[in-house]
XYZ file of N, CA and C in Angstrom:
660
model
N -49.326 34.209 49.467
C -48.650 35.302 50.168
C -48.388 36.451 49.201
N -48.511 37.855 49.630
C -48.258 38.753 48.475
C -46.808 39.013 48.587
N -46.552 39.421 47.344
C -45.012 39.725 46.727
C -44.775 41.443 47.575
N -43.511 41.203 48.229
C -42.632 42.253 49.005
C -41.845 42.938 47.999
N -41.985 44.235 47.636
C -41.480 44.998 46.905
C -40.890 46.388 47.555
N -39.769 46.537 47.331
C -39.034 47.880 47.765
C -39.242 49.143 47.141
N -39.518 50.309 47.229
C -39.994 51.871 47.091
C -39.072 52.687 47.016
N -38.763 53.433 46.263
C -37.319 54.310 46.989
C -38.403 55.667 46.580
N -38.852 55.972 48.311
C -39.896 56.769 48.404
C -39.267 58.494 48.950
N -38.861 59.479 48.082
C -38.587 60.783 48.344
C -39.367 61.307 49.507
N -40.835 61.364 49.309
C -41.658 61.907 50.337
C -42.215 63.128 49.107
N -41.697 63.519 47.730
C -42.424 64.046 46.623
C -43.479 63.170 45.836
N -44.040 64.046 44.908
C -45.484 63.650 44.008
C -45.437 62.641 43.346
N -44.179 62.185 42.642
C -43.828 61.164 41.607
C -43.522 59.579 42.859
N -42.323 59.919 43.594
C -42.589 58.068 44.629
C -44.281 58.470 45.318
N -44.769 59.584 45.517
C -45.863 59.569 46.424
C -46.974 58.463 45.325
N -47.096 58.686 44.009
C -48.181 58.164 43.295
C -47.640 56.887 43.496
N -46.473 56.203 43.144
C -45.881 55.266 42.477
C -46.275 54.270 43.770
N -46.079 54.696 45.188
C -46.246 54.249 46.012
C -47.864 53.642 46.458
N -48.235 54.575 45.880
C -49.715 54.454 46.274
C -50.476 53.678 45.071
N -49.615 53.328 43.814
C -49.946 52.394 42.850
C -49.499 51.315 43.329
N -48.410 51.179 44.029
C -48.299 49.700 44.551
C -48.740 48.951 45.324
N -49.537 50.125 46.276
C -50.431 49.354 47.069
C -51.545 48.645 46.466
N -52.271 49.867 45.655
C -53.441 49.097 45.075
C -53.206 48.401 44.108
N -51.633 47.869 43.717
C -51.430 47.089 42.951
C -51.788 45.126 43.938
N -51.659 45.646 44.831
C -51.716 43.906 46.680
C -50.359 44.144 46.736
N -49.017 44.851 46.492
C -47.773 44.279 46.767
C -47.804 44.620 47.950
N -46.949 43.945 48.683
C -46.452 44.652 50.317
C -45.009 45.755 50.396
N -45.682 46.682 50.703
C -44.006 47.658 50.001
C -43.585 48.002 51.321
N -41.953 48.059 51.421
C -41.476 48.424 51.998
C -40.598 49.820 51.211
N -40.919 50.721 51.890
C -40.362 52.259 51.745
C -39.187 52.223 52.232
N -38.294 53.155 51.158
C -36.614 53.422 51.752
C -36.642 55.026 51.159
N -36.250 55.728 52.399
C -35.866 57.001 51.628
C -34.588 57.576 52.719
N -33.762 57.937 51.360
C -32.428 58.526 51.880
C -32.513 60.106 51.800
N -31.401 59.775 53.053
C -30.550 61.597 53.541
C -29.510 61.502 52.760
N -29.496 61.957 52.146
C -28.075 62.328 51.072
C -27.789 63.987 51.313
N -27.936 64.375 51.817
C -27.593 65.810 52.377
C -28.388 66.751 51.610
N -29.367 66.497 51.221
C -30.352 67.653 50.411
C -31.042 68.509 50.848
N -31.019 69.654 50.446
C -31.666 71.001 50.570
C -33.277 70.363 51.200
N -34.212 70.327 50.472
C -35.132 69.871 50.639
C -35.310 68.548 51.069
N -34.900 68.546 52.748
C -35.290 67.340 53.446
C -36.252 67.548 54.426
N -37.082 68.499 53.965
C -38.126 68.541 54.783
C -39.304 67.554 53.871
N -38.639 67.014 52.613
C -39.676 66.162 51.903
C -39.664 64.854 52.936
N -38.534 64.363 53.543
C -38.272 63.099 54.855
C -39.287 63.217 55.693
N -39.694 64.869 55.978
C -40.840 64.925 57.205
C -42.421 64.062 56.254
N -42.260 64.699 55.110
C -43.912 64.505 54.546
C -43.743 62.563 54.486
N -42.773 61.999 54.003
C -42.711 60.611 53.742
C -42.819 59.888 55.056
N -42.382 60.349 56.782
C -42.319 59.660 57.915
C -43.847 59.569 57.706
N -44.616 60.829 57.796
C -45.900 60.677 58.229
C -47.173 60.081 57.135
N -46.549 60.116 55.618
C -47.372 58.726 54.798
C -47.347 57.770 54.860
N -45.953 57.139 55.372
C -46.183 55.536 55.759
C -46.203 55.598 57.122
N -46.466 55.977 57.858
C -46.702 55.901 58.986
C -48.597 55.731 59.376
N -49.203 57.041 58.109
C -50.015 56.862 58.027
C -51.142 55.360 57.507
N -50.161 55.512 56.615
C -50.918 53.615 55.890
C -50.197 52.614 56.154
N -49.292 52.486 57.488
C -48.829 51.373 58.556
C -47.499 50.911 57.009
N -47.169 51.837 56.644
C -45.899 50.340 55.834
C -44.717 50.861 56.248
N -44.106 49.720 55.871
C -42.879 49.504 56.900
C -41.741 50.669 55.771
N -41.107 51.480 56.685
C -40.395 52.159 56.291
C -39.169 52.655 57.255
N -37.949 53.201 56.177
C -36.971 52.781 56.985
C -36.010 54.309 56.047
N -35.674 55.346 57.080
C -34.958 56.081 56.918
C -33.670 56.343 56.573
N -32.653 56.085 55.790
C -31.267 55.986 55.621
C -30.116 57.340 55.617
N -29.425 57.590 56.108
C -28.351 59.054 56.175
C -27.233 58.203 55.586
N -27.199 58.306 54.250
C -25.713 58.748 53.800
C -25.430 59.800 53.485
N -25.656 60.566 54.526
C -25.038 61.725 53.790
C -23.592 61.970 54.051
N -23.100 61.162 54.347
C -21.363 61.190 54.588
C -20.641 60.898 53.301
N -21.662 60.820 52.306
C -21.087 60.668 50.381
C -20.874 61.981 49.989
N -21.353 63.151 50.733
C -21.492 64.486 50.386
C -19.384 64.366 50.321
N -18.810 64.103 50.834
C -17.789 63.863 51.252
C -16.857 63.713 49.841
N -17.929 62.486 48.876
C -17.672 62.512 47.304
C -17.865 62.758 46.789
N -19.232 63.098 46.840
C -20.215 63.791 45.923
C -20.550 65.371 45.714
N -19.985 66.262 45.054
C -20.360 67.516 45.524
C -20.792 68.056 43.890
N -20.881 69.512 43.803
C -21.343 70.516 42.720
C -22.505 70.095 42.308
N -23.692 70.157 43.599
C -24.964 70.105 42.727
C -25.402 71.169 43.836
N -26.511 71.801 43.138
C -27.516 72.896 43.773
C -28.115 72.550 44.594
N -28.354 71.155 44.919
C -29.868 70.479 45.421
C -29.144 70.343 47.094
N -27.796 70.170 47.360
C -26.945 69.618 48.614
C -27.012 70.575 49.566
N -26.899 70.745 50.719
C -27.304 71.932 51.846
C -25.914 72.476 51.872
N -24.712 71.566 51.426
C -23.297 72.120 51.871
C -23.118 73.149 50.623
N -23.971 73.034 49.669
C -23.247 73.678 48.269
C -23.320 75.175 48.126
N -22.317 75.786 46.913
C -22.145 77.215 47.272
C -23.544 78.042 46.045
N -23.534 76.700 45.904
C -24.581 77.002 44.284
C -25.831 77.127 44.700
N -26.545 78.458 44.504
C -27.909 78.557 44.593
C -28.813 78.090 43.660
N -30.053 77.294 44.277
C -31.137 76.481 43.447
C -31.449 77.620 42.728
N -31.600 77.222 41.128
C -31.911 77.620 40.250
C -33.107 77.945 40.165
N -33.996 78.820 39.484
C -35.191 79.294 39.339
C -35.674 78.722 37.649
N -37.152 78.166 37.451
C -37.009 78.542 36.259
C -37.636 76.877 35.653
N -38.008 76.901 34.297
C -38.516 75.628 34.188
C -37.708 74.821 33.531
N -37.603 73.219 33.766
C -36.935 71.956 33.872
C -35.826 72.449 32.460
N -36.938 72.751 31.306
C -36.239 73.246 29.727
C -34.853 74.077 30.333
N -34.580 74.900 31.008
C -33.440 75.775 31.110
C -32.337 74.827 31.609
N -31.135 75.090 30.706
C -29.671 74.593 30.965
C -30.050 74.725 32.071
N -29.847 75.708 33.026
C -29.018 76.309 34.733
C -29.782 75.140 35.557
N -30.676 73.774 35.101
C -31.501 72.939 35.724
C -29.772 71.932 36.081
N -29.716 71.935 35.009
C -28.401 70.980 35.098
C -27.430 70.822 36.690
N -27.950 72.149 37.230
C -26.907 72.405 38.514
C -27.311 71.679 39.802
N -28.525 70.776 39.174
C -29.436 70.494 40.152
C -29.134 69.186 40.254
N -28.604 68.351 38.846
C -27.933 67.216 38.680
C -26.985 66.592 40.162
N -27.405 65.571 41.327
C -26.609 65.057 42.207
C -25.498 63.779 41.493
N -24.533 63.825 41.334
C -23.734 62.986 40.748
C -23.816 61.478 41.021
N -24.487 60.433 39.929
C -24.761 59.588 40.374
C -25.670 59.111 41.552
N -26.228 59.580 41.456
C -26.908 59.655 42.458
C -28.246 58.512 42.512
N -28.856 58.285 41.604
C -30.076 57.152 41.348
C -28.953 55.191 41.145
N -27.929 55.536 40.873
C -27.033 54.398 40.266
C -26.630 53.879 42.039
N -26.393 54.918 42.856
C -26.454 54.544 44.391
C -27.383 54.049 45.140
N -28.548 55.436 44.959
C -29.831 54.813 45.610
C -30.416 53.450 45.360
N -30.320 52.926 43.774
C -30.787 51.782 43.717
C -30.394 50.422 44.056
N -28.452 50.703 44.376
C -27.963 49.903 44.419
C -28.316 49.216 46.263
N -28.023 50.319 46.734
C -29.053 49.882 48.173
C -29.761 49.031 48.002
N -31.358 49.890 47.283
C -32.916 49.395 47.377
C -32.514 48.166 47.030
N -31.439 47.512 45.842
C -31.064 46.029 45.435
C -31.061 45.264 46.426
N -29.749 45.992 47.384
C -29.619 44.890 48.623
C -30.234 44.870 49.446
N -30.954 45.669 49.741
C -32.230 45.873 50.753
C -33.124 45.027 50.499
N -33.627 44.565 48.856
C -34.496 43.883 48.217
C -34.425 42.672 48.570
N -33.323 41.915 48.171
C -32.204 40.403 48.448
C -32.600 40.502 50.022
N -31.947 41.092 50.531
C -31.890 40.951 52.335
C -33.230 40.247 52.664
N -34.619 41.265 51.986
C -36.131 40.717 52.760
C -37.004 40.237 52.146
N -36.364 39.349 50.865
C -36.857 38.897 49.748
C -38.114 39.273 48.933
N -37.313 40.564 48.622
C -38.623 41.224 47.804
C -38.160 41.080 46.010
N -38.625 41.035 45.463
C -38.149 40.870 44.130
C -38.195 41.805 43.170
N -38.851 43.154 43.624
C -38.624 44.834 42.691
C -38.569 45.720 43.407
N -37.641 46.817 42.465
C -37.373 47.920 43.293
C -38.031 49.037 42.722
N -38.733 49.671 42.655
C -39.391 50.774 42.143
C -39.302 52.499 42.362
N -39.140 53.016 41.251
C -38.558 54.137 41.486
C -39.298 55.219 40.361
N -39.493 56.422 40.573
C -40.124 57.187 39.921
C -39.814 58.020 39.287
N -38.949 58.118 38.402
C -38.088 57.928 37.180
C -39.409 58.280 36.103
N -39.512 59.667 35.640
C -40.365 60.456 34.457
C -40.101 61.075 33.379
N -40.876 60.984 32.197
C -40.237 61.254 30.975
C -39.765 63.051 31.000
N -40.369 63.906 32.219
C -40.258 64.803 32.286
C -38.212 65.347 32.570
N -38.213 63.857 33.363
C -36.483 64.486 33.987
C -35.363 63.943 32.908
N -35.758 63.817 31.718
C -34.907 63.063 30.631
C -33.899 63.708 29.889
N -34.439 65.092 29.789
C -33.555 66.194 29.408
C -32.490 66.340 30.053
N -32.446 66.413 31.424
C -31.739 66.791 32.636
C -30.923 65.754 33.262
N -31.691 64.747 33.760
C -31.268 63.040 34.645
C -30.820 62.339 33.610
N -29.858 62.162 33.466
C -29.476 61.150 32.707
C -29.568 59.744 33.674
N -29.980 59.815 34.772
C -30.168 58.452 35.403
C -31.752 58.340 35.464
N -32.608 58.955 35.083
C -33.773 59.195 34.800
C -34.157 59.045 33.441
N -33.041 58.531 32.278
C -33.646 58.252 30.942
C -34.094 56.433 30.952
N -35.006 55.747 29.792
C -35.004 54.961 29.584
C -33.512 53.981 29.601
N -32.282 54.903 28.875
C -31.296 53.347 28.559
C -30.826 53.168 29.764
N -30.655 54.264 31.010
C -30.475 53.608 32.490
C -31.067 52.646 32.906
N -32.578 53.142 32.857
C -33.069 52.097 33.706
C -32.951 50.195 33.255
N -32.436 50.390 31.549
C -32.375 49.363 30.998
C -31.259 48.641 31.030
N -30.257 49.208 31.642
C -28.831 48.780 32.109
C -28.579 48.851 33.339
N -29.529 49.225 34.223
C -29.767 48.869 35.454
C -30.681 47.985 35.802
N -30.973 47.455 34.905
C -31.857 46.488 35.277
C -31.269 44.890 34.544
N -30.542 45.292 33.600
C -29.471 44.003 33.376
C -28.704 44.161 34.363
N -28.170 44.885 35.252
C -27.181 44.273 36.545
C -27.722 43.678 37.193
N -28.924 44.240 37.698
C -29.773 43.985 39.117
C -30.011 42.317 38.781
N -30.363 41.789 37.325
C -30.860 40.793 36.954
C -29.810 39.618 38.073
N -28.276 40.178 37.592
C -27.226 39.156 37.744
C -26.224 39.581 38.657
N -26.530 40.705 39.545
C -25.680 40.773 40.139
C -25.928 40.269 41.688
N -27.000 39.814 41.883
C -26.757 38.449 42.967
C -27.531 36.968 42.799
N -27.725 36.186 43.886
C -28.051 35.065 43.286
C -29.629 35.045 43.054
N -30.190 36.338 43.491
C -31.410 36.695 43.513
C -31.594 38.016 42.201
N -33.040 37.172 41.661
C -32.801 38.377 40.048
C -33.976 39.436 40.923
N -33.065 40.496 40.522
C -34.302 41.861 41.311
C -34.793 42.726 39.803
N -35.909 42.974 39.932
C -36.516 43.836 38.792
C -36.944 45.437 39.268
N -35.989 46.389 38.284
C -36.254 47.766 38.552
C -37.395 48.414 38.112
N -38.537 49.108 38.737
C -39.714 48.942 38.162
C -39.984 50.262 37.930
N -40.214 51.137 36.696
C -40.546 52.464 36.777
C -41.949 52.939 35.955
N -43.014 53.063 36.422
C -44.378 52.686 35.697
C -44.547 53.971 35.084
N -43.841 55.272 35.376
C -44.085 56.167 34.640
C -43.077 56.913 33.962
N -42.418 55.747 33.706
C -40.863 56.174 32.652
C -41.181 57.282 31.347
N -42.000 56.746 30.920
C -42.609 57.040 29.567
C -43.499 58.185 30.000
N -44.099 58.775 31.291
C -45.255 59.987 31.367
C -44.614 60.693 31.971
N -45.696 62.166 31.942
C -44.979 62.949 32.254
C -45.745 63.566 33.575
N -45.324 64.293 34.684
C -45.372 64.537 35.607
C -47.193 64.911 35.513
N -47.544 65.520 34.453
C -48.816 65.599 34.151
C -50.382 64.529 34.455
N -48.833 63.282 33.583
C -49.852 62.314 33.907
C -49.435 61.644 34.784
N -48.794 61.582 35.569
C -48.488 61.066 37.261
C -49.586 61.696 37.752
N -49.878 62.783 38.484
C -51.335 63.724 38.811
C -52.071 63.009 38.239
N -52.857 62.725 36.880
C -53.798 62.540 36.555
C -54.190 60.919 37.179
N -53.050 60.510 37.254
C -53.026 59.060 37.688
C -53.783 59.220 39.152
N -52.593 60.078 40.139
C -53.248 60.035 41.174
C -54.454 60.992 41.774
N -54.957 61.267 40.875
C -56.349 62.634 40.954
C -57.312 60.838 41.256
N -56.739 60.198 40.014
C -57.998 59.206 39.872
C -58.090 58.258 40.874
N -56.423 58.338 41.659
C -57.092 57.378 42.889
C -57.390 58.177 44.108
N -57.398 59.118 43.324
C -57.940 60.026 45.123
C -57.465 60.110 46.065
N -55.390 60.196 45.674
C -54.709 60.823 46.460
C -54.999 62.398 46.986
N -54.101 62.080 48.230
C -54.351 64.120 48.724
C -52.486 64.259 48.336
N -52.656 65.546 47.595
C -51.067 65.506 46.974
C -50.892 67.113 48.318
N -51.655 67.131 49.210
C -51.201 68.200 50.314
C -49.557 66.806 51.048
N -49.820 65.662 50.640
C -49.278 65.070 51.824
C -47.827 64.763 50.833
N -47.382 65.522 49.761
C -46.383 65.476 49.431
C -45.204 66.968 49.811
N -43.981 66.403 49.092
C -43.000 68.043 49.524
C -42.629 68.398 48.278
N -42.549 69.298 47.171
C -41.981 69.134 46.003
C -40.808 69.716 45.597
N -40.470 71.137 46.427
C -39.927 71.925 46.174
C -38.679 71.827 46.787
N -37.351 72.091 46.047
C -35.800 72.343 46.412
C -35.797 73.032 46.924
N -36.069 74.354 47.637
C -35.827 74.527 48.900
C -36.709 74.326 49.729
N -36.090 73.926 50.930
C -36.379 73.251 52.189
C -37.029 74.685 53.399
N -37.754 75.570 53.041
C -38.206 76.438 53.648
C -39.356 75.811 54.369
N -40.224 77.108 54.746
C -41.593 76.593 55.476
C -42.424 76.515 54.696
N -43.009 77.109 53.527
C -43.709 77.171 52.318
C -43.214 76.924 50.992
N -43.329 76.501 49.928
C -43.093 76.049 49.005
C -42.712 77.471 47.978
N -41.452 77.313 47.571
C -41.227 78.816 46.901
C -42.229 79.247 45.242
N -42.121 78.339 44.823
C -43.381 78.616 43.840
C -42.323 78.853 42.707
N -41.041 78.965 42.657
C -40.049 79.463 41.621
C -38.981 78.367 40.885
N -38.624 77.457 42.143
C -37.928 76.623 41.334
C -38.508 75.354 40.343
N -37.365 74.965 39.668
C -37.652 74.269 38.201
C -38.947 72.938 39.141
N -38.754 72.781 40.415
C -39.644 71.692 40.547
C -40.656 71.694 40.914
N -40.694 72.936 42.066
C -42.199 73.501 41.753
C -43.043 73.812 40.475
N -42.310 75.004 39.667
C -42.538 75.379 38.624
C -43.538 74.126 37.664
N -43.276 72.716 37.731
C -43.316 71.686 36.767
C -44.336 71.292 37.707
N -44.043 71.697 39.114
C -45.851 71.037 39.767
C -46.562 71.417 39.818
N -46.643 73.070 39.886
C -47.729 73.985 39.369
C -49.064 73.754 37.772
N -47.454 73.641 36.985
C -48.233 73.294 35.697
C -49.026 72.239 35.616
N -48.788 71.251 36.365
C -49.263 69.486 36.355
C -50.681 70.154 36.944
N -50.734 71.032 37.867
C -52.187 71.385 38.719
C -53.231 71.588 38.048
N -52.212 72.964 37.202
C -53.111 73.749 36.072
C -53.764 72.810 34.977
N -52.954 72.244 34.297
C -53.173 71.194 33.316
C -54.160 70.745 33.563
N -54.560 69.743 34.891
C -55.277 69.097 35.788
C -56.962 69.653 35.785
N -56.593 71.104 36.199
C -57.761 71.746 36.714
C -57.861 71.855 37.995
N -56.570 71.492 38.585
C -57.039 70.897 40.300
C -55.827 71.686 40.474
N -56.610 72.448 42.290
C -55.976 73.626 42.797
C -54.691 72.145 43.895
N -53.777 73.229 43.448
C -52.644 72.482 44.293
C -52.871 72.831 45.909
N -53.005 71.612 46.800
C -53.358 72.089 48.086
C -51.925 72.555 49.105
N -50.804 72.669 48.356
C -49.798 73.216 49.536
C -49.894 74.296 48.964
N -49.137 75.442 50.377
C -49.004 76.846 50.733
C -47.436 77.076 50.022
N -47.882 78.118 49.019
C -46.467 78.779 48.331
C -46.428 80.483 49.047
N -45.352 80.841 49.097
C -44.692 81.647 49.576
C -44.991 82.907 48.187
């Protein structure tokens, strides 16, 4: 029987590869992606219609009633703070920081994991957001992954295959399996076209260029 593994799938470039490595890894993945009240939840639209497309089981979550605890980041639809412009290197990225925010999501994907006996949770966690995410550096994921070990009677393993690369080589990864990266969302704001300005576009542009390969979404 193949091993059931949990996704914590955005509906962006980084869970889009990671996801699509796990398939052609044989696991059976089940996709989780949360509403946490973010600007860019039109990335939820691009993620319904990828697993929908390759039949895996996926499952939508709204907490966004944490907005309630969670506030002063740029990225939240309630916030007074406008998304920053500009690449990942600039302080003003920092505003983009959701408080705790990966230390939640995973704690879910944990129990979600336990619940349908899957035994990893995988998350796309890049050497690119290390400056910035502090829940995105190596010693997180390494102290999140000693809880997960023992914090039920089931040991869950946090799996991040491109901890160490950089958004560059995520693309290059999935150029080679012959993903279509049209079917991702990348950008913090949640418009109709992709603004082409903020720090996360900005960093997907370059990954294109780098590449050689024309990015197939429409920027504004």
């Amino acid at each position: 029987m193949k091993e059931k593994v949990v996704v914590i799938y955005s509906g962006g470039m980084d869970s889009f590869t990671v996801l699509h490595k796990v398939l052609q890894s044989g696991y059976i993945p089940y996709a989780l992606t949360f509403e946490y009240g973010q600007r860019h939840n039109k990335e939820i639209e691009y993620a319904r219609k990828v697993c929908s497309e390759l039949s895996v089981d996926h499952k939508v979550i709204d907490i966004s009633v944490i907005s309630q605890l969670i506030s002063g980041s740029s990225l939240t639809r309630d916030s007074a703070i406008d998304v920053p412009l500009g690449h990942y290197a600039e302080d003003n990225m920092k505003s983009t920081v959701v408080p705790n925010r990966n230390m939640i999501l995973l704690s879910l994907a944990v129990g979600y994991a336990v619940s349908i006996g899957a035994t990893k949770v995988y998350y796309g966690a890049h050497s690119g957001d290390h400056s910035i995410y502090p829940d995105c550096r190596p010693e997180f994921v390494e102290k999140m992954n000693a809880v997960t070990k023992i914090a039920n009677y089931e040991s869950i393993e946090i799996v991040t295959p491109y901890l160490s690369g950089s958004k560059i080589e995520i693309l290059a990864d999935g150029i080679e399996m012959g993903l279509d990266y049209g079917n991702t969302w990348t950008c913090y704001n949640g418009r109709e076209y992709a603004c082409g300005e903020c720090g996360s576009c900005v960093e997907r542009l370059e990954a294109f260029a780098i590449n050689n390969v024309e990015d197939p979404l429409i920027y504004e």
